[in-house]
Amino acid sequence: MINEKLEAAFNDQINKELYSEYLYLAMKIYFKEQNLQGFVNWFDVQVQEEHAHAMGMFDYLDERGGKIVLEAIDKPEVKGNDILSIFEQVLEHEEYVTSRINHLADVADETKDRAALNFLNWYIKEQVEEEANVGGLLATLRLIGDDKKALLMLDKELAARTFVQPVIG
Ligand code: OFO
């Protein structure tokens, strides 16, 4: 049986992962409007990944006999209105998610739940990858600047990204 405080922290993180899914779905709209289909595809994959992250925790909480409680998902707020500021927000958001995953791991540590800590290691590693991917993309976008041709080349590259169902835990 899972500790109540840890159960609440897992439920909170499920909500945050679903919010991430919702936020990336909202960002995808901008790229659809710009007709940048590679970016649209990148966000599609991102949306599926976030859904998988939420479901990984959902299934884990269930497996541990915890009570799953779904709260309302906040309205997604896309702050910027250009590619660079949207990706700055993506990085900022991933850094925030990292801090929440670390918090969840702290609660697992506090409650001496070694199994949960072991499970959460997957998410800790995933966040390193997420931040590195987005950070890399952001650096490329800064290099591209106003170069439309280079942007279209990047768009083509992003069209090749595919979703791979992660094996979590
Ligand atoms: Fe779930 O990793 Fe992004 O937010």
CSV table of C-alpha atoms and ligand atoms in Angstrom, one decimal:
chain,number,residue,atom,x,y,z
A,1,MET,CA,0.0,0.0,0.0
A,2,ILE,CA,1.3,3.5,-0.9
A,3,ASN,CA,1.6,6.3,1.7
A,4,GLU,CA,-1.1,8.9,1.4
A,5,LYS,CA,1.3,11.8,0.9
A,6,LEU,CA,3.0,10.0,-1.9
A,7,GLU,CA,-0.4,9.0,-3.4
A,8,ALA,CA,-1.4,12.7,-3.5
A,9,ALA,CA,2.0,13.7,-5.0
A,10,PHE,CA,1.5,11.0,-7.8
A,11,ASN,CA,-2.0,12.3,-8.5
A,12,ASP,CA,-0.7,15.8,-8.7
A,13,GLN,CA,2.0,14.8,-11.2
A,14,ILE,CA,-0.5,12.8,-13.3
A,15,ASN,CA,-2.4,16.1,-13.6
A,16,LYS,CA,0.8,18.0,-14.6
A,17,GLU,CA,1.7,15.4,-17.3
A,18,LEU,CA,-1.9,15.8,-18.7
A,19,TYR,CA,-1.5,19.5,-18.6
A,20,SER,CA,1.8,19.1,-20.5
A,21,GLU,CA,-0.1,17.1,-23.1
A,22,TYR,CA,-2.7,19.9,-23.3
A,23,LEU,CA,-0.1,22.7,-23.5
A,24,TYR,CA,1.7,21.0,-26.4
A,25,LEU,CA,-1.6,20.4,-28.2
A,26,ALA,CA,-2.3,24.2,-27.8
A,27,MET,CA,1.2,25.0,-29.2
A,28,LYS,CA,0.6,22.7,-32.2
A,29,ILE,CA,-2.2,25.0,-33.3
A,30,TYR,CA,0.3,27.9,-33.9
A,31,PHE,CA,2.4,25.7,-36.2
A,32,LYS,CA,-0.6,24.4,-38.0
A,33,GLU,CA,-1.5,28.1,-38.7
A,34,GLN,CA,2.1,28.7,-40.0
A,35,ASN,CA,1.8,25.6,-42.2
A,36,LEU,CA,5.0,24.2,-40.6
A,37,GLN,CA,4.1,20.5,-40.8
A,38,GLY,CA,7.3,19.2,-39.4
A,39,PHE,CA,6.9,21.3,-36.2
A,40,VAL,CA,3.2,20.1,-36.1
A,41,ASN,CA,4.6,16.5,-36.2
A,42,TRP,CA,7.1,17.3,-33.4
A,43,PHE,CA,4.3,18.5,-31.2
A,44,ASP,CA,2.2,15.5,-32.1
A,45,VAL,CA,4.9,13.2,-30.8
A,46,GLN,CA,5.4,15.4,-27.7
A,47,VAL,CA,1.6,15.2,-27.0
A,48,GLN,CA,1.8,11.4,-27.2
A,49,GLU,CA,4.8,11.2,-25.0
A,50,GLU,CA,3.2,13.3,-22.3
A,51,HIS,CA,0.1,11.1,-22.5
A,52,ALA,CA,2.3,8.1,-22.0
A,53,HIS,CA,4.0,9.8,-19.0
A,54,ALA,CA,0.7,10.4,-17.4
A,55,MET,CA,-0.5,6.9,-18.0
A,56,GLY,CA,2.7,5.4,-16.7
A,57,MET,CA,2.0,7.0,-13.3
A,58,PHE,CA,-1.7,6.2,-13.5
A,59,ASP,CA,-1.0,2.5,-14.0
A,60,TYR,CA,1.7,2.6,-11.3
A,61,LEU,CA,-0.5,4.2,-8.7
A,62,ASP,CA,-3.2,1.6,-9.5
A,63,GLU,CA,-0.7,-1.3,-9.3
A,64,ARG,CA,0.4,0.0,-5.8
A,65,GLY,CA,-3.2,0.0,-4.6
A,66,GLY,CA,-3.4,3.8,-4.6
A,67,LYS,CA,-6.5,5.8,-5.3
A,68,ILE,CA,-6.4,7.7,-8.6
A,69,VAL,CA,-8.0,11.1,-8.4
A,70,LEU,CA,-8.3,13.1,-11.6
A,71,GLU,CA,-8.6,16.9,-11.1
A,72,ALA,CA,-9.4,19.6,-13.7
A,73,ILE,CA,-6.7,20.3,-16.2
A,74,ASP,CA,-5.8,24.0,-16.4
A,75,LYS,CA,-6.4,26.0,-19.6
A,76,PRO,CA,-3.1,25.9,-21.5
A,77,GLU,CA,-1.5,29.2,-21.9
A,78,VAL,CA,0.8,29.7,-24.9
A,79,LYS,CA,2.7,32.9,-24.0
A,80,GLY,CA,4.6,33.8,-27.1
A,81,ASN,CA,3.6,34.4,-30.7
A,82,ASP,CA,6.7,33.4,-32.6
A,83,ILE,CA,8.7,30.1,-32.9
A,84,LEU,CA,11.5,31.1,-30.6
A,85,SER,CA,9.4,32.3,-27.7
A,86,ILE,CA,7.2,29.1,-28.0
A,87,PHE,CA,10.3,26.9,-27.7
A,88,GLU,CA,11.6,29.1,-24.8
A,89,GLN,CA,8.3,28.3,-23.1
A,90,VAL,CA,8.7,24.6,-23.8
A,91,LEU,CA,12.1,24.6,-22.2
A,92,GLU,CA,10.9,26.6,-19.2
A,93,HIS,CA,8.0,24.2,-18.9
A,94,GLU,CA,10.2,21.1,-19.0
A,95,GLU,CA,12.5,22.6,-16.4
A,96,TYR,CA,9.4,23.1,-14.2
A,97,VAL,CA,8.3,19.5,-14.8
A,98,THR,CA,11.8,18.3,-13.8
A,99,SER,CA,11.5,20.2,-10.5
A,100,ARG,CA,8.1,18.5,-9.9
A,101,ILE,CA,9.5,15.0,-10.7
A,102,ASN,CA,12.3,15.8,-8.3
A,103,HIS,CA,9.8,16.8,-5.7
A,104,LEU,CA,7.9,13.6,-6.2
A,105,ALA,CA,11.1,11.7,-5.7
A,106,ASP,CA,11.8,13.7,-2.5
A,107,VAL,CA,8.4,12.6,-1.2
A,108,ALA,CA,9.1,8.9,-2.1
A,109,ASP,CA,12.4,9.3,-0.3
A,110,GLU,CA,10.8,10.9,2.8
A,111,THR,CA,8.3,8.1,3.0
A,112,LYS,CA,11.1,5.5,2.5
A,113,ASP,CA,9.3,4.1,-0.6
A,114,ARG,CA,12.2,2.4,-2.4
A,115,ALA,CA,10.0,0.9,-5.1
A,116,ALA,CA,8.5,4.3,-6.0
A,117,LEU,CA,12.0,5.8,-6.1
A,118,ASN,CA,13.1,3.0,-8.4
A,119,PHE,CA,10.1,3.6,-10.6
A,120,LEU,CA,10.7,7.4,-10.7
A,121,ASN,CA,14.3,7.0,-11.9
A,122,TRP,CA,12.9,6.4,-15.3
A,123,TYR,CA,11.2,9.9,-15.2
A,124,ILE,CA,14.3,11.5,-13.9
A,125,LYS,CA,16.3,10.2,-16.8
A,126,GLU,CA,13.5,11.1,-19.2
A,127,GLN,CA,13.6,14.7,-18.0
A,128,VAL,CA,17.3,14.9,-18.8
A,129,GLU,CA,16.6,13.8,-22.3
A,130,GLU,CA,13.6,16.2,-22.7
A,131,GLU,CA,15.6,19.2,-21.6
A,132,ALA,CA,18.5,18.3,-23.8
A,133,ASN,CA,16.3,17.8,-26.8
A,134,VAL,CA,14.5,21.1,-26.4
A,135,GLY,CA,17.7,22.9,-25.5
A,136,GLY,CA,19.3,21.6,-28.7
A,137,LEU,CA,16.3,22.7,-30.8
A,138,LEU,CA,16.3,26.1,-29.2
A,139,ALA,CA,20.0,26.6,-30.0
A,140,THR,CA,19.3,25.6,-33.6
A,141,LEU,CA,16.4,28.1,-33.8
A,142,ARG,CA,18.6,30.9,-32.4
A,143,LEU,CA,21.2,30.1,-35.1
A,144,ILE,CA,18.6,30.1,-37.8
A,145,GLY,CA,17.3,33.5,-36.9
A,146,ASP,CA,15.4,35.0,-39.8
A,147,ASP,CA,16.7,32.5,-42.4
A,148,LYS,CA,13.5,31.1,-43.9
A,149,LYS,CA,15.3,28.5,-46.0
A,150,ALA,CA,17.1,27.1,-42.9
A,151,LEU,CA,13.8,27.0,-41.0
A,152,LEU,CA,12.1,25.0,-43.8
A,153,MET,CA,15.1,22.6,-43.6
A,154,LEU,CA,14.6,22.2,-39.9
A,155,ASP,CA,10.8,21.7,-40.5
A,156,LYS,CA,11.6,18.8,-42.9
A,157,GLU,CA,13.9,17.3,-40.3
A,158,LEU,CA,11.3,17.5,-37.6
A,159,ALA,CA,8.8,15.8,-39.9
A,160,ALA,CA,10.8,12.6,-39.4
A,161,ARG,CA,10.3,12.4,-35.7
A,162,THR,CA,8.3,9.3,-34.6
A,163,PHE,CA,6.6,8.3,-31.4
A,164,VAL,CA,7.9,5.2,-29.7
A,165,GLN,CA,5.8,3.9,-26.9
A,166,PRO,CA,8.1,4.1,-23.9
A,167,VAL,CA,8.6,1.2,-21.5
A,168,ILE,CA,8.2,3.0,-18.2
A,169,GLY,CA,9.6,1.9,-14.9
B,1,OFO,FE1,6.4,14.5,-19.2
B,1,OFO,O1,7.9,15.3,-19.8
B,1,OFO,FE2,7.6,16.8,-20.7
B,1,OFO,O2,6.5,17.6,-19.5
